[in-house]
mmCIF file of C-alpha atoms in Angstrom:
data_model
loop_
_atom_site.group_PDB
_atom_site.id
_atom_site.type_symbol
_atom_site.label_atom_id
_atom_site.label_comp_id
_atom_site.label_asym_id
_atom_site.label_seq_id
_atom_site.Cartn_x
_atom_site.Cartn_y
_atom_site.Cartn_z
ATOM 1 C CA UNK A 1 5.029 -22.062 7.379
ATOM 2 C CA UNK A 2 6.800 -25.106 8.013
ATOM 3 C CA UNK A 3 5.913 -28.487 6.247
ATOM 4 C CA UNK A 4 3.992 -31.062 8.465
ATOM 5 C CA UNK A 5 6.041 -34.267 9.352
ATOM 6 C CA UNK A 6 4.039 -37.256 8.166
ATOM 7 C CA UNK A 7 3.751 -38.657 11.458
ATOM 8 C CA UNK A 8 1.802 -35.722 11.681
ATOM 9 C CA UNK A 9 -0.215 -36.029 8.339
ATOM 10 C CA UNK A 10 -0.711 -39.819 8.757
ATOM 11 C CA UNK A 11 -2.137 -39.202 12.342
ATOM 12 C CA UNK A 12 -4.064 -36.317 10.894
ATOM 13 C CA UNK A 13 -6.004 -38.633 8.744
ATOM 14 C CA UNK A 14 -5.713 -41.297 11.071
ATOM 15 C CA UNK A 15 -8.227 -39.647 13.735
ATOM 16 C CA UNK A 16 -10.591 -38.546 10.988
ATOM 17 C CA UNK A 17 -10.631 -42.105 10.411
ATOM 18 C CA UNK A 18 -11.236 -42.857 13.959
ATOM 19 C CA UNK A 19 -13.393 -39.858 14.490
ATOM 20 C CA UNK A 20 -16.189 -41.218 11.806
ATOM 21 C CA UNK A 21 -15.826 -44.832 13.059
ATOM 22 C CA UNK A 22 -17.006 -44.170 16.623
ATOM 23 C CA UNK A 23 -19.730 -42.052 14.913
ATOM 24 C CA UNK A 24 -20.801 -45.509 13.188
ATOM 25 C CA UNK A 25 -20.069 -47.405 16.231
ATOM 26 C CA UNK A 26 -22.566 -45.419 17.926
ATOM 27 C CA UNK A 27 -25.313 -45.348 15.207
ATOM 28 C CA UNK A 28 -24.906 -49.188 14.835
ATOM 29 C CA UNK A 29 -22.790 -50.541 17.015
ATOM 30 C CA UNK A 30 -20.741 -53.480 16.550
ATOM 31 C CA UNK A 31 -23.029 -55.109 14.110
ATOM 32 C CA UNK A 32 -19.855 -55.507 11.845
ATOM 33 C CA UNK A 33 -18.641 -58.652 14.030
ATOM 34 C CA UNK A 34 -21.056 -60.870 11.777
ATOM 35 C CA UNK A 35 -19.055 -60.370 9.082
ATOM 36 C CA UNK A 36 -16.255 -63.058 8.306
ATOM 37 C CA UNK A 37 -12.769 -61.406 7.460
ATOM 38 C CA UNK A 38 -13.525 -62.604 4.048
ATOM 39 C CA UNK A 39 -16.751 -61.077 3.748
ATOM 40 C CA UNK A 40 -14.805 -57.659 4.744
ATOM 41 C CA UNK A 41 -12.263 -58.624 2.230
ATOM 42 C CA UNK A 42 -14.559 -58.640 -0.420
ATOM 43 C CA UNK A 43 -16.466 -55.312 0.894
ATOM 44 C CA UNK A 44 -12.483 -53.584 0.455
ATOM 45 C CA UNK A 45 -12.450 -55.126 -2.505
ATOM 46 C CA UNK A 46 -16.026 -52.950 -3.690
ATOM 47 C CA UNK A 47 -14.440 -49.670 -2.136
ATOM 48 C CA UNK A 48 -11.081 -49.982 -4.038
ATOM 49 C CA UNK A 49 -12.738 -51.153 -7.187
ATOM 50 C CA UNK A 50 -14.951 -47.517 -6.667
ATOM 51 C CA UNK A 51 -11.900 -45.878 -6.470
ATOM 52 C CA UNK A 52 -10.318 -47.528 -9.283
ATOM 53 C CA UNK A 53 -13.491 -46.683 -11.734
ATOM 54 C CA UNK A 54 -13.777 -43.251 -10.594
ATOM 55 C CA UNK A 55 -10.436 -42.778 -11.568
ATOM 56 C CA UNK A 56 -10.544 -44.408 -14.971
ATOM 57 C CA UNK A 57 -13.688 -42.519 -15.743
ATOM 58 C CA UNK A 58 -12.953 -39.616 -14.551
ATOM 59 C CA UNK A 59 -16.676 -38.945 -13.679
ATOM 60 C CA UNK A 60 -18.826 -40.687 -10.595
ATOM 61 C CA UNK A 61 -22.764 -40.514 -10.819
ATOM 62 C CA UNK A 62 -23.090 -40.996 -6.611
ATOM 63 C CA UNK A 63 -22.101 -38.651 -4.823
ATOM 64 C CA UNK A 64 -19.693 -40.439 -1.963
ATOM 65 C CA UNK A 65 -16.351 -38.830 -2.352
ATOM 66 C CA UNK A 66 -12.960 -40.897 -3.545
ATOM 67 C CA UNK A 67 -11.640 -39.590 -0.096
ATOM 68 C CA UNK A 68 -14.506 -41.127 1.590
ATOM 69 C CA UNK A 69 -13.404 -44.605 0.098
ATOM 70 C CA UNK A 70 -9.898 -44.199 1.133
ATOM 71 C CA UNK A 71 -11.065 -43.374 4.272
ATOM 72 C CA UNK A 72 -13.318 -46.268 4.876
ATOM 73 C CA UNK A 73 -10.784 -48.500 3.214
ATOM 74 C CA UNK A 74 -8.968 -47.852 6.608
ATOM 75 C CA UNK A 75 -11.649 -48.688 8.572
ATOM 76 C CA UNK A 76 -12.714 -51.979 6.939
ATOM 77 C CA UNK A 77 -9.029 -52.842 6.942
ATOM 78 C CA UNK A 78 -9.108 -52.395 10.859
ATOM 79 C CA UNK A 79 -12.751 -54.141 11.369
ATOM 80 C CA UNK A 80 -10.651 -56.844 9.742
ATOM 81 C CA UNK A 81 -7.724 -57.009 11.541
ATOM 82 C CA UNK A 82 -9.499 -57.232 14.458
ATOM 83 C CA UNK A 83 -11.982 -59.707 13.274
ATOM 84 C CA UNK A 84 -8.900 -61.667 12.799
ATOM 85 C CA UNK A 85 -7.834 -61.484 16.361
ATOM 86 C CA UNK A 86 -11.163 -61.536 18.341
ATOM 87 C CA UNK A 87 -12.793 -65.020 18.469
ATOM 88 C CA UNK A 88 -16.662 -64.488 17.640
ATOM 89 C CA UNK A 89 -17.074 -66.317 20.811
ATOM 90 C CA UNK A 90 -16.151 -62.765 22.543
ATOM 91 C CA UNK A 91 -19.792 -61.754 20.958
ATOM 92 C CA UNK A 92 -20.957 -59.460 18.333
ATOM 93 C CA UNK A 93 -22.081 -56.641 20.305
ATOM 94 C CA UNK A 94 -18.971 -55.260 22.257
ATOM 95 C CA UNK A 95 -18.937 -52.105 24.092
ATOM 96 C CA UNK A 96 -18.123 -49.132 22.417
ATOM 97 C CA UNK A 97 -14.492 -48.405 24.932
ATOM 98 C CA UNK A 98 -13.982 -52.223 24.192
ATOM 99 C CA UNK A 99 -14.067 -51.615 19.871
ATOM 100 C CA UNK A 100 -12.245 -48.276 20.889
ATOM 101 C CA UNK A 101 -9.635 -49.722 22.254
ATOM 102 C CA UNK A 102 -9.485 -52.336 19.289
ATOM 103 C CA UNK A 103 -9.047 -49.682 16.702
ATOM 104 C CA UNK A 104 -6.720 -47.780 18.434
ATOM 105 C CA UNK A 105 -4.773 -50.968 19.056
ATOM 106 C CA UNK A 106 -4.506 -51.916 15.287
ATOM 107 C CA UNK A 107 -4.181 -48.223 14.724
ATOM 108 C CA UNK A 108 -0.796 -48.164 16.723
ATOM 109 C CA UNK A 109 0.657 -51.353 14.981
ATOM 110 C CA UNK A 110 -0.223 -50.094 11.308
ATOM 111 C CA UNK A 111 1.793 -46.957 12.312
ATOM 112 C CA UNK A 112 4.847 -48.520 13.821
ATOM 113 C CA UNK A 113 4.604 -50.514 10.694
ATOM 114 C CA UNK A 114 4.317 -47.018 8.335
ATOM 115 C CA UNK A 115 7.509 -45.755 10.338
ATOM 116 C CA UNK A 116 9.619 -48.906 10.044
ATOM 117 C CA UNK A 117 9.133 -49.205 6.222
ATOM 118 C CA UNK A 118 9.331 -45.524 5.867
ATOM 119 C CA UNK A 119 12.096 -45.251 6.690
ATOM 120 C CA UNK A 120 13.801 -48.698 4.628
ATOM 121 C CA UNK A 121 11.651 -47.077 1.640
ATOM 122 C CA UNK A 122 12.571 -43.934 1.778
ATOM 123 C CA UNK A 123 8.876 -42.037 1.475
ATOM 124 C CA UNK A 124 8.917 -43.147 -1.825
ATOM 125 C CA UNK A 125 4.994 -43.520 -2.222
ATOM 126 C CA UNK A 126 5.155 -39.489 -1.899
ATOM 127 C CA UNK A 127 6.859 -40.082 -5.718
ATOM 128 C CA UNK A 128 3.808 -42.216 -6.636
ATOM 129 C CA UNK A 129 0.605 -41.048 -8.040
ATOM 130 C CA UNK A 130 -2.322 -41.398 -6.336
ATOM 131 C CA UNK A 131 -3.666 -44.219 -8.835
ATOM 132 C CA UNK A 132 -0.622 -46.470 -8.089
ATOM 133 C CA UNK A 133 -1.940 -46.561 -4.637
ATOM 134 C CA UNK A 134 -4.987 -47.410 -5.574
ATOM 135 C CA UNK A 135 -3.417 -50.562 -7.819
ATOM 136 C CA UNK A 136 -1.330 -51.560 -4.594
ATOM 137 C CA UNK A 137 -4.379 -51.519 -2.386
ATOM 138 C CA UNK A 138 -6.514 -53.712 -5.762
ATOM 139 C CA UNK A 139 -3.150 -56.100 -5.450
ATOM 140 C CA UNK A 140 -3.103 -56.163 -1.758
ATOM 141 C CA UNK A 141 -6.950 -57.150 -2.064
ATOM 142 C CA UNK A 142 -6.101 -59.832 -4.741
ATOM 143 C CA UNK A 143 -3.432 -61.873 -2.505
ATOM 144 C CA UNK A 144 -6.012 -61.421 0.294
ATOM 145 C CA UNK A 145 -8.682 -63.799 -1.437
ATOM 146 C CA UNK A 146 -5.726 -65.671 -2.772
ATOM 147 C CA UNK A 147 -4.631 -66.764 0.915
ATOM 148 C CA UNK A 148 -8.175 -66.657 2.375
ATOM 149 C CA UNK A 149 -9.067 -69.626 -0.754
ATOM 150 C CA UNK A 150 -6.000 -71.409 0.272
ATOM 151 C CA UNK A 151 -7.881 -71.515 3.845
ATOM 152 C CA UNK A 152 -4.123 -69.154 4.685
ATOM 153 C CA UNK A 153 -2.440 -72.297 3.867
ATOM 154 C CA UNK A 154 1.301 -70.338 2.728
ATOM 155 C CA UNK A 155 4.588 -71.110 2.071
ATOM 156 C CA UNK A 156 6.864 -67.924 2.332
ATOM 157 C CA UNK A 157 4.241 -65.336 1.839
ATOM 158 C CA UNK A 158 3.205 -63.058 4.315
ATOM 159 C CA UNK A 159 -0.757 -63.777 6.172
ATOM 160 C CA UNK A 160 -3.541 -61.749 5.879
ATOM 161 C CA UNK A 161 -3.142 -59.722 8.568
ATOM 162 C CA UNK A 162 -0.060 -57.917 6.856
ATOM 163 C CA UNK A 163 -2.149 -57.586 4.115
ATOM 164 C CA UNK A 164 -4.655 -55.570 5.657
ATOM 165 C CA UNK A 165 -2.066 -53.407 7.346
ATOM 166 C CA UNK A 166 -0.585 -52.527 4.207
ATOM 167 C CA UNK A 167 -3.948 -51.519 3.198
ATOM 168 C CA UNK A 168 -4.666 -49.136 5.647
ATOM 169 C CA UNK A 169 -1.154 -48.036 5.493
ATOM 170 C CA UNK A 170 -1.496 -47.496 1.557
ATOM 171 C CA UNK A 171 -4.788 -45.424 1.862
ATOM 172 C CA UNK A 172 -3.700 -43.673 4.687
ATOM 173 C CA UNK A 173 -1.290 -42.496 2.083
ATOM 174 C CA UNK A 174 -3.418 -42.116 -0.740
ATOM 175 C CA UNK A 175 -5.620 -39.582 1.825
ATOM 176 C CA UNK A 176 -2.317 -37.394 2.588
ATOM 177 C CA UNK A 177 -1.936 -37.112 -1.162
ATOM 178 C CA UNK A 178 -5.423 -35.867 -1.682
ATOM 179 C CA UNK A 179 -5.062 -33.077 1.310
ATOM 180 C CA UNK A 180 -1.881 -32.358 -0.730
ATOM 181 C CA UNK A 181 -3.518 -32.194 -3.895
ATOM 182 C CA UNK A 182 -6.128 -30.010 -2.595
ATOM 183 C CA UNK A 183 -3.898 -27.810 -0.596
ATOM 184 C CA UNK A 184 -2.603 -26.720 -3.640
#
């Protein structure tokens, strides 16, 4: 049986991403536009912090799987993104083809980015473990409220929005290495 590509893995994960985000878009709608990209900063921040535990532990009392944070670590990342782009003046309660199309716009740019730097890097996060990941994603998170305090004031680094895509782009990762892992 031949090997997925992982433009095939990342998309793989990439629609179950998508797949339970409608799901919540439906049950709640678009209730996450009150949230300032800062306040979804620090909500990342909780999910990757999870992770991190979990891992040190080795042992979780609730019952929400590691997988489950990567996953919505993808999703926040995107509600993000997009908060950053979409005035609140365009209203908190958007239809769902409208946040749809959102996600699936952000979705397309995080993967042209994954394939660009893929290819400079050389797939080299498939030689990382899954915990270094998780450290990226905790840095990522760390510059974020770095540049959000400095009001994104910078002077060669790059903006949040790069942030966030490398983000997504690292759990994405971190979610192919679990399939992996579990494929085994």
């Amino acid at each position: 049986m031949e090997k997925p590509s992982t433009l095939q893995q990342y998309a793989h994960e990439l629609a179950q991403c998508k797949a339970l985000f409608i799901k919540k878009q439906r049950d709640y709608g678009s209730a996450w536009r009150i949230l300032r990209p800062s306040s979804l900063t620090d909500q990342l921040y909780i999910k990757a912090k999870r992770i991190r535990s979990i891992e040190e532990k080795q042992s979780q009392k609730v019952g929400e799987s590691i997988a489950g944070e990567y996953l919505a670590l993808v999703n926040y990342s995107f509600m993000a993104l997009i908060q950053l782009e979409l005035p609140l003046a365009a209203g908190l309660y958007l239809p769902s083809d409208q946040v749809e199309a959102l996600y699936q716009e952000q979705a397309e740019i995080c993967q042209e980015l994954m394939l660009r730097k893929n290819h400079d890097y050389g797939e080299a996060w498939r030689d990382m473990r899954i915990s270094s990941l998780t450290d990226l994603i905790l840095m990522k998170l760390l510059r974020t409220k770095e540049i959000e305090d400095h009001k994104e004031q910078l002077l060669v680094s790059e903006g949040l929005a790069a942030n966030y895509q490398d983000i997504a782009n690292y759990a994405l990762f971190a979610l192919i290495r679990l399939r992996e892992k579990e494929a085994k």
